[in-house]
Short mmCIF file of C-alpha atoms in Angstrom, two decimals:
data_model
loop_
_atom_site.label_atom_id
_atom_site.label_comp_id
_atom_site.label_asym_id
_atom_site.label_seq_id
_atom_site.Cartn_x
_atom_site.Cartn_y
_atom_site.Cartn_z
CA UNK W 1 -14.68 7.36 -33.72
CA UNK W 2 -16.78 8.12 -30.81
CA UNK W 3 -17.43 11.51 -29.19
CA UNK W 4 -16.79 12.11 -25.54
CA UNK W 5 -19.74 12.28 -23.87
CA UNK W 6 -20.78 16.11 -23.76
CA UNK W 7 -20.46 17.83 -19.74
CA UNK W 8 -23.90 19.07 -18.27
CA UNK W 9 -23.15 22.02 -16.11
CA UNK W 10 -25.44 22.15 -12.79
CA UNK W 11 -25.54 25.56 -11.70
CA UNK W 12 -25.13 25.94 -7.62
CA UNK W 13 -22.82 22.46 -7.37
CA UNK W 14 -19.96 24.27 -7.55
CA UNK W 15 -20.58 24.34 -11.61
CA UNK W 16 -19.49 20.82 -12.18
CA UNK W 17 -20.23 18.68 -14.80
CA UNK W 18 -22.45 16.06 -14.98
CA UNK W 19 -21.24 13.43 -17.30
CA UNK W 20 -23.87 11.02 -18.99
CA UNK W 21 -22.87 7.68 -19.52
CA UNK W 22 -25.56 5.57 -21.25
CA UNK W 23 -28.74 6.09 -19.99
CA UNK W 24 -26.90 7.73 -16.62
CA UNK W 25 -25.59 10.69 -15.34
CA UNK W 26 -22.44 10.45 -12.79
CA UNK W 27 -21.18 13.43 -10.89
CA UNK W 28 -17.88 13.47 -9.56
CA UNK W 29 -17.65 15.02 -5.86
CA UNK W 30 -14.95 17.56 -5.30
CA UNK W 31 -13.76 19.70 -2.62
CA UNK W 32 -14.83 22.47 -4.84
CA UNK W 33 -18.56 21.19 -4.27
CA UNK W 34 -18.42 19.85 -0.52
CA UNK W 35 -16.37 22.01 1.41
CA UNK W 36 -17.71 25.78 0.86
CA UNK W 37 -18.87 26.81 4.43
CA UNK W 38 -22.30 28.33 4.27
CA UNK W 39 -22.37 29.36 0.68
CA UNK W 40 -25.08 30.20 -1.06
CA UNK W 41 -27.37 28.34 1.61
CA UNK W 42 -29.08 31.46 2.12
CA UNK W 43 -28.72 32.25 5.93
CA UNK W 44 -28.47 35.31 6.77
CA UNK W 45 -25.87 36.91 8.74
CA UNK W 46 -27.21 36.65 11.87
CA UNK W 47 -26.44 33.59 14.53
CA UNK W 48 -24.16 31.06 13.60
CA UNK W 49 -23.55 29.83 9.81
CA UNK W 50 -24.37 26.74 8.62
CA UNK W 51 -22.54 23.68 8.73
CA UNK W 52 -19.71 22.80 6.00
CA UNK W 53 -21.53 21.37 2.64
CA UNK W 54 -24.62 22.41 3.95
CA UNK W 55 -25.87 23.61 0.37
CA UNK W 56 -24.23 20.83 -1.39
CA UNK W 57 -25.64 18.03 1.05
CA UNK W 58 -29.08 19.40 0.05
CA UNK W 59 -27.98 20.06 -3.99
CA UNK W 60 -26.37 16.37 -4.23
CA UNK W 61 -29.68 14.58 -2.00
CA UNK W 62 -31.74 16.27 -4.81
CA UNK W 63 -29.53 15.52 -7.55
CA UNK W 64 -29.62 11.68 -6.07
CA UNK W 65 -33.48 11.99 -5.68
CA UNK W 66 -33.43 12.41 -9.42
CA UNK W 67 -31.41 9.26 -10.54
CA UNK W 68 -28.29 10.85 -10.34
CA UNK W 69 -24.96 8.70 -8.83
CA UNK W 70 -23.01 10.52 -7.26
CA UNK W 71 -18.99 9.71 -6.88
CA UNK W 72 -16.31 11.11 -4.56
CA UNK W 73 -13.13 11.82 -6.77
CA UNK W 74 -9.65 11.45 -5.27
CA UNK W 75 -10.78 9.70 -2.12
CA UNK W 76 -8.33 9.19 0.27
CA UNK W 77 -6.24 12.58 -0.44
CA UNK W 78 -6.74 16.00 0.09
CA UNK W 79 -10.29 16.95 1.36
CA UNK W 80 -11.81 13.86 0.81
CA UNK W 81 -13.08 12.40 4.14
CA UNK W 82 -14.39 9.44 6.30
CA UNK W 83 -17.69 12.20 6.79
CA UNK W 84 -18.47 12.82 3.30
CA UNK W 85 -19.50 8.75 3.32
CA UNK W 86 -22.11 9.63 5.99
CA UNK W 87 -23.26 13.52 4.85
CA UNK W 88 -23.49 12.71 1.36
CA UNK W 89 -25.77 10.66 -0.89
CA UNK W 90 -22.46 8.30 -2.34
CA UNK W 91 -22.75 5.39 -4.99
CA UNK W 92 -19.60 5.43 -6.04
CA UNK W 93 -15.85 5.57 -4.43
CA UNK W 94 -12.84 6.77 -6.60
CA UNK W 95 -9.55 5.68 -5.01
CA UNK W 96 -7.15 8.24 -5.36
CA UNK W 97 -4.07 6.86 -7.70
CA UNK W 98 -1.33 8.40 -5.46
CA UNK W 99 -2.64 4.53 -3.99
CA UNK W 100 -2.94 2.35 -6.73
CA UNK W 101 0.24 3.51 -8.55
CA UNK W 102 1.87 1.49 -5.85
CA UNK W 103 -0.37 -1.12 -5.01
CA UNK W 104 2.14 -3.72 -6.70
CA UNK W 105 5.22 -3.13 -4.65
CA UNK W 106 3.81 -1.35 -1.19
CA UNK W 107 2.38 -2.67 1.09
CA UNK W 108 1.03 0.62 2.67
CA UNK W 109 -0.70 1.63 -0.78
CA UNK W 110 -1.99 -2.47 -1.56
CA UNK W 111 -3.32 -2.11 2.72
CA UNK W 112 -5.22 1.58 1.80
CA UNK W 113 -6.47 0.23 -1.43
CA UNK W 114 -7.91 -3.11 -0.29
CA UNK W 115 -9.52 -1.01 2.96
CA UNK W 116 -10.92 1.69 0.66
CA UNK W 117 -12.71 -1.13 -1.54
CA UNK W 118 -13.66 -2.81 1.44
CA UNK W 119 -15.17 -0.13 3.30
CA UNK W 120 -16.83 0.92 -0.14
CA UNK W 121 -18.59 -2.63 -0.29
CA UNK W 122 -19.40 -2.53 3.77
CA UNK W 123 -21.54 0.53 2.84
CA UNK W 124 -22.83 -0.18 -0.55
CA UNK W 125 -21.11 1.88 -3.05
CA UNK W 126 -18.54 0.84 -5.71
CA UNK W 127 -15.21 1.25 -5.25
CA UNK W 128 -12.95 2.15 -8.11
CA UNK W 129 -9.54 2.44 -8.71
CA UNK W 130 -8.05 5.42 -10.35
CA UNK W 131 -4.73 5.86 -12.25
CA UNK W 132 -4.08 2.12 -13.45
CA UNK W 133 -1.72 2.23 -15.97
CA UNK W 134 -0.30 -1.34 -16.43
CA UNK W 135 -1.90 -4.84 -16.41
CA UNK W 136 -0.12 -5.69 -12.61
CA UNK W 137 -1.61 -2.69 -11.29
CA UNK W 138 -5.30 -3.71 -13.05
CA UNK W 139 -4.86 -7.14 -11.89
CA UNK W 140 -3.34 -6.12 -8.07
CA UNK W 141 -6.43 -3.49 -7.67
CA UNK W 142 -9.30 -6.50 -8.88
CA UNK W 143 -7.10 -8.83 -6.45
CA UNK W 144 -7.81 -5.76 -3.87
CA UNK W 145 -11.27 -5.90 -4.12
CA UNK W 146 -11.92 -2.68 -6.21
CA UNK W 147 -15.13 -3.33 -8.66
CA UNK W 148 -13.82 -1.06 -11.77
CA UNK W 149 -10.64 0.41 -12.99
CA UNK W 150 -10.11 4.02 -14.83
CA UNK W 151 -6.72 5.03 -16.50
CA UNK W 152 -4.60 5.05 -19.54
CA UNK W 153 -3.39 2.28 -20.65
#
């Protein structure tokens, strides 16, 4: 039986885990992480505050500087956004599954899915799909263009 692999917590990323896989260590980009206005970047209260993700553009560049990959969970929903691909230090893309749970019979989700992978490649990153649950949907998303899948079954 093998042990899951034991969470590093980074203190001033938002407290999220970094998760080591082998000889790496991934960290999974949240909104929790990206989208804090001005915390904790230390400006002071006078003039105008500092960009969105500010602090965690700096954080995540370090963390990247260090070996670290860095992955955008849930992209494509929620807070997730086009601008994270240029602020942020990304190797990886994680497709959201509210996409790939349909990527077999929709067009829409198969169309957002192959897009997603291919704007992943155009910019160097992986893309992988979240959520596959069936051998179509594993077989539609490598069809797609997607480089790895993640779910449960």
């Amino acid at each position: 039986m093998t042990a899951a692999p034991t969470p590093i917590r980074v203190l001033g990323v938002g407290d999220q885990p970094l998760v080591r896989k082998g000889n790496a260590l991934v960290l999974d980009a949240t909104q929790d992480i990206v989208l804090v206005a001005g915390a904790g970047c230390g400006a002071q209260a006078v003039g105008r505050p500092p960009p969105a993700g500010t602090r965690a553009r700096v954080e995540l560049s370090n963390l990247h500087a260090l070996g670290v990959r860095i992955a955008i969970d849930d992209f494509g929903t929620g807070f997730s956004s086009l601008g994270q691909l240029r602020r942020f230090p990304v190797d990886v893309i994680k497709v959201d599954r509210s996409f790939v749970q349909g990527v077999e019979g929709d067009a829409r989700d198969a169309a957002i899915t192959a897009n997603l992978a291919s704007l992943a490649h155009a910019l160097g990153v992986v893309a992988i799909a979240e959520g596959i649950e069936s051998h179509g949907q594993l077989a539609a998303v490598q069809k797609l263009g997607c480089d790895h899948a993640q779910g449960y079954f």
